[in-house]
Structure formats: structure tokens, C-alpha cells
């Protein structure tokens, strides 16, 4: 782990779980601000949209906010107010947040973030999920929440050898839940987390009773098998094609040359920010609004966005996080032409309209025959839990209600 100012102390040596606290030395923050101020800016893009990449006005306003108004200590305090831990699993030190519900009979839930996200994108779901009665819900909807940082992301350490794709991560999560004493639990994920959660469902580890995802990650490997008869299905195919031909740059680079882009991501905070913002059209314009127009969409505020970017910078995980895509690419190549094992547990799926490809029910049923829950949400995009935490929470509650 690159962040040198983190303190962890042993809580339970028998289980190998240690408490964790974030303490970033001031000199690291000063160095970050100095690097932002020293940015060498390219000339302004020659178009009026994002077709040439992240727009200069967006990034310069982000940099101004980052150096003049942003306060990492607020984020640090927010993280440290939550129960954080680390534990070694298969040679990797895994960081996770673990919040137990005050309600009796709460259901254990492990949620996995994605890229370019982190546990920060899930923080505003913790309260409604663990204490629903304080957020307009009922005690019967309560969860004990476990939020791990993916290997090579955030405060988790980097794998020192190859092979950490979805399958091994899914196995690690099963070991984590067992180590925490949970013998009956559910799993949720979006983006990279959706791929990991899908693998959990196919492995069917003892104790896992259901999964919920909000991205049909497996669509990338079975495009020709997905229905294209209705207008909604054709729109989904068009969106998927657009993603793989325009805006696919980060995916292609990280799945083939993560080390190359990693040099830039660890050297320039503004370069890192640009790379992370250039993800998908819907999310980009929503994030841009937060800076240029000062009108955030949902929970995508300037503060939350820069919290996440700063976490990547301070932990030096730009390259190690990107390597998951290389591992995923190797996995897709090896799996080509092979039918994946069936899912062993009930599956819930929620489609948010701003998703990179908003999967219709027929697509979800193609991937998950016997789909147990499906819903099309009115608003929200790729970072659903981050952007619309209340709607996302409602979907998680609904998806797992029949399993209680």
C-alpha cells in the first residue's frame, strides 16, 4: 500500500482482523496541491462536447476547487467515524468497512464498488441500509453492511502476482464473510463489483443466498446472444456498440496496457482526475455540471467526486486498480466459446436509465434464467449508489426482501 500515513492496530489476532484508521501526513496533501498547481495544461479542445475528451473548463474548475476549497480532512474524518478493518486473504491485505445494524435479524450484505470508484461511492447507502427506521424504512429491511476495497484499490494492498480477476476476488469475499462469522448473506455489485458479484453467484459459496447487480457486465462477452427484436433491445445494442467504439479508450488501455497509463496516473493529480472522469457520457456530463454549473445531479457533488479522486491519488493506486481490467481481459479471452457455469442463487437486477447500456429485462433473463427480481428505475446512471443512494437502497431492499 502506497499510503504511508495509515495506522492499523490488532483487534482480533485469532481471526486476523485489525482495526484501521486513516491518517494522511500533511506533507502528502501539500505535495498533491503543489502538483495540481504545477499542471501543464493542453490547449482547449476544438469541439463543444466531450468527443475529444474531458473538457478544459471542467478540469480547470475541478483543479481550482481542489486547491482552494477542498478539505481532505473532512473525508478522512468521515471514514474514521466508521468501523474500518483490514485482514489478509490469500496474500492480499483487504481493507473493508463493516457496519452492523442495530436491528435484530438484519441480513448480512457485502457490496462491491467498481472503477473509477471506491468505498466512497457507497458511503451514503450505509445509513439507510443498516438503520432503515431512521431513513423512512422498516426494521425488516435492515442489513449488516460489509464494504471491501477491491485488491489494488484504495486501502487494500496490491496483488503481487497474476490471477486476481473476478473468480479469486469472489472467493476472497466468501472467505471474508466467513471470517466475520456470517453463515447466511447476500451480495451486491455494480461496474467491476457487478462482475465480482456475478462470479460469487456462479461459485455459490456456502452461506451466499442471493445476489443483486445493476450492470449486466457479462453482456460484453455474449453480444450476439442478446435479443434485438424490440425497440428497447435495439437501443441497448446501440448503446453497447457506442461504448465499444466511442468512449472505450480507458477500457481498452487498462485491459491491454495498465502499466503504461499507470506512470501518468501516479505522476499527475490532474492527469489522474481526467482519466477517471472520462468514463461514460452520462456520468461525465453530470460530473461536469457539478463543477462548471455548480448544479450537482443527485449526490454527485464536487466534494464527493474529489474525495474519490483524492483517495486514488493518496493511495497511489492508479496503476494497480487499472490492472483488474487486464485480468478481466485475460479472463474473457480464456472464457470465449465456453458456457459459464449457471448461477447457483436467486438473482435480482435493477436497470438505471443512465447506465452505459441500460439492459432490458430480456437481456437480464438471457444472462440469468429464472431471474428473481427485475425493475427499471426512473433516474440514475452508472454510479447508481453514488448518484441516487435512496433509490439504490430501495432497489437493494426490494431485491432481497423475498430471501429474508
Short mmCIF file of C-alpha atoms in Angstrom, two decimals:
data_model
loop_
_atom_site.label_atom_id
_atom_site.label_comp_id
_atom_site.label_asym_id
_atom_site.label_seq_id
_atom_site.Cartn_x
_atom_site.Cartn_y
_atom_site.Cartn_z
CA UNK A 1 0.00 0.00 0.00
CA UNK A 2 1.46 3.33 -1.09
CA UNK A 3 -0.12 5.49 1.59
CA UNK A 4 2.46 5.79 4.33
CA UNK A 5 0.43 7.60 6.97
CA UNK A 6 -2.11 4.90 7.76
CA UNK A 7 -2.30 3.37 11.24
CA UNK A 8 -3.75 -0.07 11.90
CA UNK A 9 -3.88 -1.92 15.21
CA UNK A 10 -4.77 -5.51 16.01
CA UNK A 11 -8.29 -6.15 17.26
CA UNK A 12 -8.67 -9.91 16.87
CA UNK A 13 -5.44 -11.78 16.27
CA UNK A 14 -7.27 -15.12 16.17
CA UNK A 15 -9.30 -14.10 13.12
CA UNK A 16 -6.54 -11.89 11.76
CA UNK A 17 -8.80 -8.82 11.63
CA UNK A 18 -7.24 -5.48 12.55
CA UNK A 19 -8.85 -2.11 13.12
CA UNK A 20 -7.87 0.59 10.65
CA UNK A 21 -7.60 4.37 10.76
CA UNK A 22 -6.71 6.82 8.01
CA UNK A 23 -4.07 9.39 8.92
CA UNK A 24 -2.54 11.20 5.93
CA UNK A 25 0.57 13.27 6.70
CA UNK A 26 0.11 16.96 5.87
CA UNK A 27 3.16 16.91 3.60
CA UNK A 28 1.39 14.46 1.28
CA UNK A 29 -1.53 16.85 0.95
CA UNK A 30 0.81 19.78 0.34
CA UNK A 31 2.63 17.80 -2.34
CA UNK A 32 -0.68 16.99 -4.02
CA UNK A 33 -1.75 20.64 -4.10
CA UNK A 34 1.67 21.69 -5.41
CA UNK A 35 1.41 19.17 -8.25
CA UNK A 36 -2.10 20.34 -9.15
CA UNK A 37 -0.93 23.97 -9.29
CA UNK A 38 2.05 22.97 -11.46
CA UNK A 39 -0.12 21.27 -14.10
CA UNK A 40 0.92 21.83 -17.72
CA UNK A 41 -2.40 22.37 -19.47
CA UNK A 42 -3.06 21.41 -23.09
CA UNK A 43 -4.86 23.87 -25.33
CA UNK A 44 -8.65 23.91 -25.24
CA UNK A 45 -10.48 21.20 -27.14
CA UNK A 46 -11.69 22.16 -30.62
CA UNK A 47 -15.25 20.87 -30.16
CA UNK A 48 -18.16 21.87 -27.95
CA UNK A 49 -18.79 18.42 -26.45
CA UNK A 50 -16.77 15.58 -24.89
CA UNK A 51 -15.92 13.92 -28.21
CA UNK A 52 -12.24 14.90 -27.83
CA UNK A 53 -12.17 14.00 -24.15
CA UNK A 54 -12.57 15.77 -20.82
CA UNK A 55 -13.25 19.43 -21.46
CA UNK A 56 -10.76 22.00 -20.23
CA UNK A 57 -13.34 24.15 -18.43
CA UNK A 58 -14.46 21.16 -16.35
CA UNK A 59 -10.98 20.09 -15.37
CA UNK A 60 -9.68 23.58 -14.63
CA UNK A 61 -12.62 24.26 -12.34
CA UNK A 62 -12.01 20.92 -10.64
CA UNK A 63 -8.35 21.88 -10.13
CA UNK A 64 -9.32 25.29 -8.76
CA UNK A 65 -11.73 23.72 -6.29
CA UNK A 66 -9.19 21.03 -5.37
CA UNK A 67 -6.51 23.54 -4.36
CA UNK A 68 -8.61 26.38 -2.94
CA UNK A 69 -11.74 24.92 -1.31
CA UNK A 70 -11.42 21.16 -0.93
CA UNK A 71 -10.71 19.67 2.51
CA UNK A 72 -9.47 16.06 2.63
CA UNK A 73 -9.60 16.08 6.42
CA UNK A 74 -13.39 16.13 6.26
CA UNK A 75 -13.37 12.93 4.17
CA UNK A 76 -10.75 11.41 6.43
CA UNK A 77 -12.91 12.10 9.49
CA UNK A 78 -15.94 10.64 7.75
CA UNK A 79 -14.09 7.41 7.01
CA UNK A 80 -12.65 7.21 10.52
CA UNK A 81 -16.14 7.62 12.02
CA UNK A 82 -16.97 4.22 10.51
CA UNK A 83 -15.66 0.84 11.72
CA UNK A 84 -12.79 0.09 9.33
CA UNK A 85 -10.63 -3.02 9.28
CA UNK A 86 -8.01 -4.91 7.33
CA UNK A 87 -7.38 -8.63 7.04
CA UNK A 88 -5.06 -10.72 4.89
CA UNK A 89 -6.75 -13.07 2.43
CA UNK A 90 -4.70 -15.17 0.03
CA UNK A 91 -1.68 -12.91 0.39
CA UNK A 92 -3.52 -9.61 -0.11
CA UNK A 93 -4.35 -7.18 2.70
CA UNK A 94 -8.03 -6.36 2.26
CA UNK A 95 -9.48 -3.14 3.66
CA UNK A 96 -13.18 -3.10 4.48
CA UNK A 97 -15.83 -1.09 6.28
CA UNK A 98 -18.12 -3.19 8.49
CA UNK A 99 -21.24 -1.59 9.98
CA UNK A 100 -23.62 -3.78 11.92
CA UNK A 101 -27.29 -2.88 12.07
CA UNK A 102 -28.93 -2.02 15.41
CA UNK A 103 -31.91 -4.12 14.32
CA UNK A 104 -32.32 -7.75 15.27
CA UNK A 105 -32.34 -10.27 12.41
CA UNK A 106 -30.62 -7.88 9.98
CA UNK A 107 -29.41 -9.58 6.79
CA UNK A 108 -25.62 -9.55 6.17
CA UNK A 109 -24.76 -7.85 2.86
CA UNK A 110 -21.41 -7.49 1.10
CA UNK A 111 -21.31 -4.75 -1.56
CA UNK A 112 -18.52 -4.29 -4.09
CA UNK A 113 -17.61 -0.99 -5.73
CA UNK A 114 -16.14 -0.52 -9.22
CA UNK A 115 -13.72 1.60 -11.24
CA UNK A 116 -13.14 4.53 -11.08
CA UNK A 117 -14.98 4.24 -7.81
CA UNK A 118 -14.16 3.11 -4.29
CA UNK A 119 -15.92 2.55 -0.98
CA UNK A 120 -16.57 6.31 -1.06
CA UNK A 121 -19.26 5.86 -3.72
CA UNK A 122 -21.21 3.61 -1.31
CA UNK A 123 -20.93 5.61 1.92
CA UNK A 124 -24.33 7.29 1.69
CA UNK A 125 -26.08 3.93 1.44
CA UNK A 126 -24.74 2.70 4.79
CA UNK A 127 -27.19 4.58 7.00
CA UNK A 128 -30.38 3.65 5.09
CA UNK A 129 -29.28 0.02 4.74
CA UNK A 130 -28.18 -0.56 8.34
CA UNK A 131 -30.77 1.60 10.10
CA UNK A 132 -33.83 1.78 7.83
CA UNK A 133 -36.18 3.05 10.54
CA UNK A 134 -34.13 6.25 10.70
CA UNK A 135 -34.44 6.66 6.91
CA UNK A 136 -38.08 6.00 6.15
CA UNK A 137 -37.91 2.22 6.08
CA UNK A 138 -38.86 -0.64 8.35
CA UNK A 139 -36.70 -2.75 10.65
CA UNK A 140 -37.47 -5.79 8.48
CA UNK A 141 -35.33 -4.22 5.72
CA UNK A 142 -32.16 -3.91 7.82
CA UNK A 143 -28.74 -5.13 6.70
CA UNK A 144 -25.34 -5.61 8.31
CA UNK A 145 -23.12 -3.98 5.68
CA UNK A 146 -19.62 -5.03 4.61
CA UNK A 147 -17.85 -2.79 2.07
CA UNK A 148 -14.47 -4.18 0.97
CA UNK A 149 -11.96 -2.28 -1.16
CA UNK A 150 -11.05 -4.33 -4.22
CA UNK A 151 -7.48 -5.68 -4.33
CA UNK A 152 -5.21 -2.90 -5.60
CA UNK A 153 -7.86 -0.24 -4.88
CA UNK A 154 -7.96 2.29 -2.06
CA UNK A 155 -6.57 0.99 1.21
CA UNK A 156 -6.34 -2.66 0.10
CA UNK A 157 -2.87 -3.81 -0.88
CA UNK A 158 -1.82 -4.63 -4.44
CA UNK A 159 -1.66 -8.28 -5.53
CA UNK A 160 1.97 -9.29 -6.04
CA UNK A 161 1.17 -11.97 -8.60
CA UNK A 162 -1.18 -12.54 -11.52
CA UNK A 163 -4.65 -14.05 -11.36
CA UNK A 164 -6.75 -11.63 -9.34
CA UNK A 165 -9.76 -11.49 -11.64
CA UNK A 166 -13.40 -11.92 -10.68
CA UNK A 167 -13.20 -15.55 -9.58
CA UNK A 168 -10.43 -15.21 -7.00
CA UNK A 169 -11.91 -11.95 -5.70
CA UNK A 170 -15.29 -13.68 -5.31
CA UNK A 171 -13.60 -16.47 -3.37
CA UNK A 172 -11.83 -13.91 -1.18
CA UNK A 173 -15.15 -12.23 -0.39
CA UNK A 174 -16.63 -15.58 0.66
CA UNK A 175 -13.63 -16.08 2.98
CA UNK A 176 -14.12 -12.56 4.36
CA UNK A 177 -17.79 -13.16 5.18
CA UNK A 178 -16.92 -16.49 6.80
CA UNK A 179 -14.18 -14.80 8.83
CA UNK A 180 -16.72 -12.25 10.05
CA UNK A 181 -18.99 -15.08 11.22
CA UNK A 182 -21.73 -14.67 8.61
CA UNK A 183 -23.19 -18.03 7.61
CA UNK A 184 -26.10 -16.62 5.56
CA UNK A 185 -25.64 -13.49 3.46
CA UNK A 186 -26.31 -11.70 0.16
CA UNK A 187 -24.06 -9.79 -2.25
CA UNK A 188 -24.47 -6.70 -4.43
CA UNK A 189 -22.29 -5.00 -7.05
CA UNK A 190 -22.11 -2.51 -9.89
CA UNK A 191 -19.39 -1.99 -12.54
CA UNK A 192 -16.38 -4.14 -11.53
CA UNK A 193 -18.42 -5.08 -8.48
CA UNK A 194 -21.14 -6.50 -10.75
CA UNK A 195 -18.60 -8.81 -12.39
CA UNK A 196 -17.31 -9.94 -8.99
CA UNK A 197 -20.84 -10.45 -7.65
CA UNK A 198 -21.77 -12.40 -10.77
CA UNK A 199 -18.80 -14.70 -10.08
CA UNK A 200 -19.96 -15.10 -6.48
CA UNK A 201 -23.36 -16.20 -7.70
CA UNK A 202 -21.87 -18.76 -10.09
CA UNK A 203 -19.49 -20.14 -7.45
CA UNK A 204 -22.37 -20.47 -4.97
CA UNK A 205 -20.21 -20.39 -1.84
CA UNK A 206 -21.75 -21.84 1.30
CA UNK A 207 -23.75 -19.10 3.01
CA UNK A 208 -24.48 -16.99 -0.08
CA UNK A 209 -28.25 -16.96 -0.64
CA UNK A 210 -28.72 -14.30 -3.33
CA UNK A 211 -27.11 -11.57 -5.46
CA UNK A 212 -28.17 -8.24 -6.92
CA UNK A 213 -26.38 -6.34 -9.70
CA UNK A 214 -27.08 -3.10 -11.57
CA UNK A 215 -24.80 -3.63 -14.57
CA UNK A 216 -25.01 -6.55 -16.98
CA UNK A 217 -21.22 -6.91 -17.10
CA UNK A 218 -21.37 -10.26 -18.89
CA UNK A 219 -23.02 -8.58 -21.91
CA UNK A 220 -19.55 -7.74 -23.25
CA UNK A 221 -18.83 -11.41 -23.83
CA UNK A 222 -22.19 -12.54 -25.29
CA UNK A 223 -23.34 -9.66 -27.50
CA UNK A 224 -24.55 -11.99 -30.28
CA UNK A 225 -26.78 -13.89 -27.85
CA UNK A 226 -28.68 -10.84 -26.59
CA UNK A 227 -32.15 -10.22 -28.12
CA UNK A 228 -32.52 -7.35 -30.62
CA UNK A 229 -36.20 -7.51 -31.57
CA UNK A 230 -37.88 -4.71 -29.62
CA UNK A 231 -37.07 -1.02 -29.71
CA UNK A 232 -35.67 -1.20 -26.18
CA UNK A 233 -33.43 -4.15 -27.08
CA UNK A 234 -32.15 -2.39 -30.20
CA UNK A 235 -31.44 0.74 -28.14
CA UNK A 236 -29.43 -1.34 -25.69
CA UNK A 237 -27.42 -2.86 -28.55
CA UNK A 238 -26.78 0.61 -29.95
CA UNK A 239 -25.61 1.85 -26.54
CA UNK A 240 -23.29 -1.13 -26.15
CA UNK A 241 -21.87 -0.57 -29.64
CA UNK A 242 -21.34 3.13 -28.89
CA UNK A 243 -19.47 2.24 -25.73
CA UNK A 244 -17.16 -0.19 -27.52
CA UNK A 245 -16.41 2.22 -30.38
CA UNK A 246 -16.54 5.67 -28.78
CA UNK A 247 -15.61 6.14 -25.13
CA UNK A 248 -13.97 2.74 -24.82
CA UNK A 249 -10.48 4.24 -24.53
CA UNK A 250 -9.98 3.76 -20.80
CA UNK A 251 -11.24 0.17 -21.01
CA UNK A 252 -9.00 -0.71 -23.95
CA UNK A 253 -5.88 0.85 -22.42
CA UNK A 254 -6.39 -0.64 -18.98
CA UNK A 255 -7.23 -4.09 -20.33
CA UNK A 256 -4.13 -4.17 -22.54
CA UNK A 257 -1.53 -1.75 -21.11
CA UNK A 258 -2.38 -0.80 -17.50
CA UNK A 259 1.27 -0.30 -16.61
CA UNK A 260 1.72 2.29 -19.35
CA UNK A 261 -1.12 4.53 -18.22
CA UNK A 262 -0.13 3.90 -14.61
CA UNK A 263 3.01 6.01 -14.93
CA UNK A 264 0.88 9.06 -15.74
CA UNK A 265 -1.78 8.29 -13.14
CA UNK A 266 0.78 8.25 -10.34
CA UNK A 267 2.65 11.35 -11.52
CA UNK A 268 -0.06 13.96 -12.14
CA UNK A 269 -3.14 14.50 -9.96
CA UNK A 270 -4.90 16.37 -12.77
CA UNK A 271 -3.99 13.62 -15.23
CA UNK A 272 -5.48 11.11 -12.80
CA UNK A 273 -8.64 13.21 -12.45
CA UNK A 274 -9.06 13.50 -16.23
CA UNK A 275 -8.62 9.76 -16.69
CA UNK A 276 -11.20 9.00 -14.01
CA UNK A 277 -13.76 11.49 -15.33
CA UNK A 278 -13.55 10.17 -18.91
CA UNK A 279 -15.67 7.11 -18.18
CA UNK A 280 -19.10 7.33 -19.82
CA UNK A 281 -21.10 10.15 -21.39
CA UNK A 282 -23.98 10.28 -18.92
CA UNK A 283 -21.75 10.30 -15.83
CA UNK A 284 -19.27 12.73 -17.37
CA UNK A 285 -21.85 15.41 -18.10
CA UNK A 286 -23.40 15.02 -14.65
CA UNK A 287 -19.99 15.41 -13.02
CA UNK A 288 -19.15 18.35 -15.28
CA UNK A 289 -22.34 20.11 -14.16
CA UNK A 290 -21.19 19.87 -10.55
CA UNK A 291 -18.08 21.90 -11.36
CA UNK A 292 -18.92 24.18 -14.29
CA UNK A 293 -22.56 24.96 -13.44
CA UNK A 294 -22.37 24.32 -9.68
CA UNK A 295 -25.54 22.24 -10.08
CA UNK A 296 -24.85 18.68 -8.93
CA UNK A 297 -27.05 15.85 -10.13
CA UNK A 298 -28.22 13.85 -7.15
CA UNK A 299 -25.32 13.07 -4.86
CA UNK A 300 -22.59 13.68 -7.47
CA UNK A 301 -21.29 16.80 -5.72
CA UNK A 302 -17.88 18.42 -6.17
CA UNK A 303 -16.91 17.29 -2.70
CA UNK A 304 -17.85 13.63 -3.23
CA UNK A 305 -16.17 13.49 -6.63
CA UNK A 306 -12.89 14.97 -5.40
CA UNK A 307 -12.98 12.74 -2.30
CA UNK A 308 -12.83 9.74 -4.61
CA UNK A 309 -10.09 11.16 -6.84
CA UNK A 310 -8.02 12.17 -3.82
CA UNK A 311 -8.30 8.66 -2.38
CA UNK A 312 -6.81 7.23 -5.58
CA UNK A 313 -4.02 9.83 -5.52
CA UNK A 314 -3.05 9.44 -1.87
CA UNK A 315 -3.02 5.64 -2.04
CA UNK A 316 -1.10 5.61 -5.34
CA UNK A 317 -3.46 3.01 -6.79
CA UNK A 318 -3.95 4.34 -10.32
CA UNK A 319 -1.93 1.54 -11.91
CA UNK A 320 -2.88 -1.31 -9.57
CA UNK A 321 -6.60 -0.53 -9.92
CA UNK A 322 -6.25 -0.46 -13.71
CA UNK A 323 -4.74 -3.96 -13.70
CA UNK A 324 -8.12 -5.50 -12.89
CA UNK A 325 -9.11 -4.68 -16.48
CA UNK A 326 -6.07 -6.58 -17.77
CA UNK A 327 -7.05 -9.55 -15.62
CA UNK A 328 -10.64 -9.25 -16.88
CA UNK A 329 -9.41 -9.18 -20.47
CA UNK A 330 -7.41 -12.36 -19.90
CA UNK A 331 -10.50 -13.94 -18.34
CA UNK A 332 -12.74 -13.01 -21.30
CA UNK A 333 -10.19 -14.39 -23.77
CA UNK A 334 -9.93 -17.69 -21.89
CA UNK A 335 -13.71 -17.94 -21.47
CA UNK A 336 -14.53 -17.25 -25.14
CA UNK A 337 -16.59 -20.07 -26.60
CA UNK A 338 -17.28 -21.65 -23.22
CA UNK A 339 -20.65 -21.58 -21.46
CA UNK A 340 -20.25 -20.08 -17.98
CA UNK A 341 -21.43 -22.17 -15.04
CA UNK A 342 -25.01 -21.45 -14.01
CA UNK A 343 -25.80 -19.08 -11.19
CA UNK A 344 -26.41 -21.03 -8.00
CA UNK A 345 -28.59 -18.48 -6.15
CA UNK A 346 -31.55 -16.15 -6.87
CA UNK A 347 -30.60 -13.02 -8.84
CA UNK A 348 -32.02 -9.50 -8.68
CA UNK A 349 -31.32 -6.91 -11.38
CA UNK A 350 -32.05 -3.18 -11.49
CA UNK A 351 -31.72 -1.07 -14.63
CA UNK A 352 -30.93 2.61 -14.16
CA UNK A 353 -31.75 4.72 -17.26
CA UNK A 354 -28.36 6.46 -17.50
CA UNK A 355 -26.39 3.20 -17.40
CA UNK A 356 -23.76 2.70 -20.13
CA UNK A 357 -26.08 0.11 -21.63
CA UNK A 358 -29.45 0.07 -19.88
CA UNK A 359 -30.26 -3.63 -20.07
CA UNK A 360 -33.90 -4.56 -20.73
CA UNK A 361 -35.49 -7.44 -18.86
CA UNK A 362 -34.97 -9.83 -21.79
CA UNK A 363 -31.21 -9.27 -21.58
CA UNK A 364 -31.14 -9.86 -17.83
CA UNK A 365 -33.16 -13.05 -18.28
CA UNK A 366 -30.79 -14.23 -21.02
CA UNK A 367 -27.87 -13.95 -18.61
CA UNK A 368 -29.83 -15.01 -15.53
CA UNK A 369 -32.56 -17.55 -16.42
CA UNK A 370 -35.20 -17.61 -13.70
CA UNK A 371 -34.47 -14.01 -12.70
CA UNK A 372 -35.98 -13.48 -9.25
CA UNK A 373 -36.29 -9.68 -9.30
CA UNK A 374 -36.19 -7.01 -12.01
CA UNK A 375 -37.01 -3.32 -12.03
CA UNK A 376 -36.40 -0.31 -14.26
CA UNK A 377 -35.65 2.72 -12.09
CA UNK A 378 -36.82 6.22 -13.07
CA UNK A 379 -33.47 8.01 -12.75
CA UNK A 380 -29.82 7.39 -12.03
CA UNK A 381 -26.85 6.21 -14.07
CA UNK A 382 -23.76 4.07 -13.95
CA UNK A 383 -22.79 5.18 -10.44
CA UNK A 384 -26.27 4.46 -9.14
CA UNK A 385 -25.43 4.07 -5.44
CA UNK A 386 -23.37 7.26 -5.53
CA UNK A 387 -25.75 9.38 -7.60
CA UNK A 388 -29.08 8.22 -6.18
CA UNK A 389 -28.41 6.47 -2.83
CA UNK A 390 -32.07 6.47 -1.76
CA UNK A 391 -33.32 4.88 -4.99
CA UNK A 392 -30.44 2.43 -4.95
CA UNK A 393 -31.18 1.48 -1.34
CA UNK A 394 -34.82 0.88 -2.22
CA UNK A 395 -33.73 -1.49 -5.01
CA UNK A 396 -31.44 -3.46 -2.71
CA UNK A 397 -34.19 -3.79 -0.12
CA UNK A 398 -36.72 -4.95 -2.76
CA UNK A 399 -34.34 -7.37 -4.44
CA UNK A 400 -33.58 -9.29 -1.26
CA UNK A 401 -36.92 -8.99 0.55
CA UNK A 402 -38.13 -12.43 -0.54
CA UNK A 403 -34.96 -14.06 0.87
CA UNK A 404 -35.48 -12.96 4.47
#
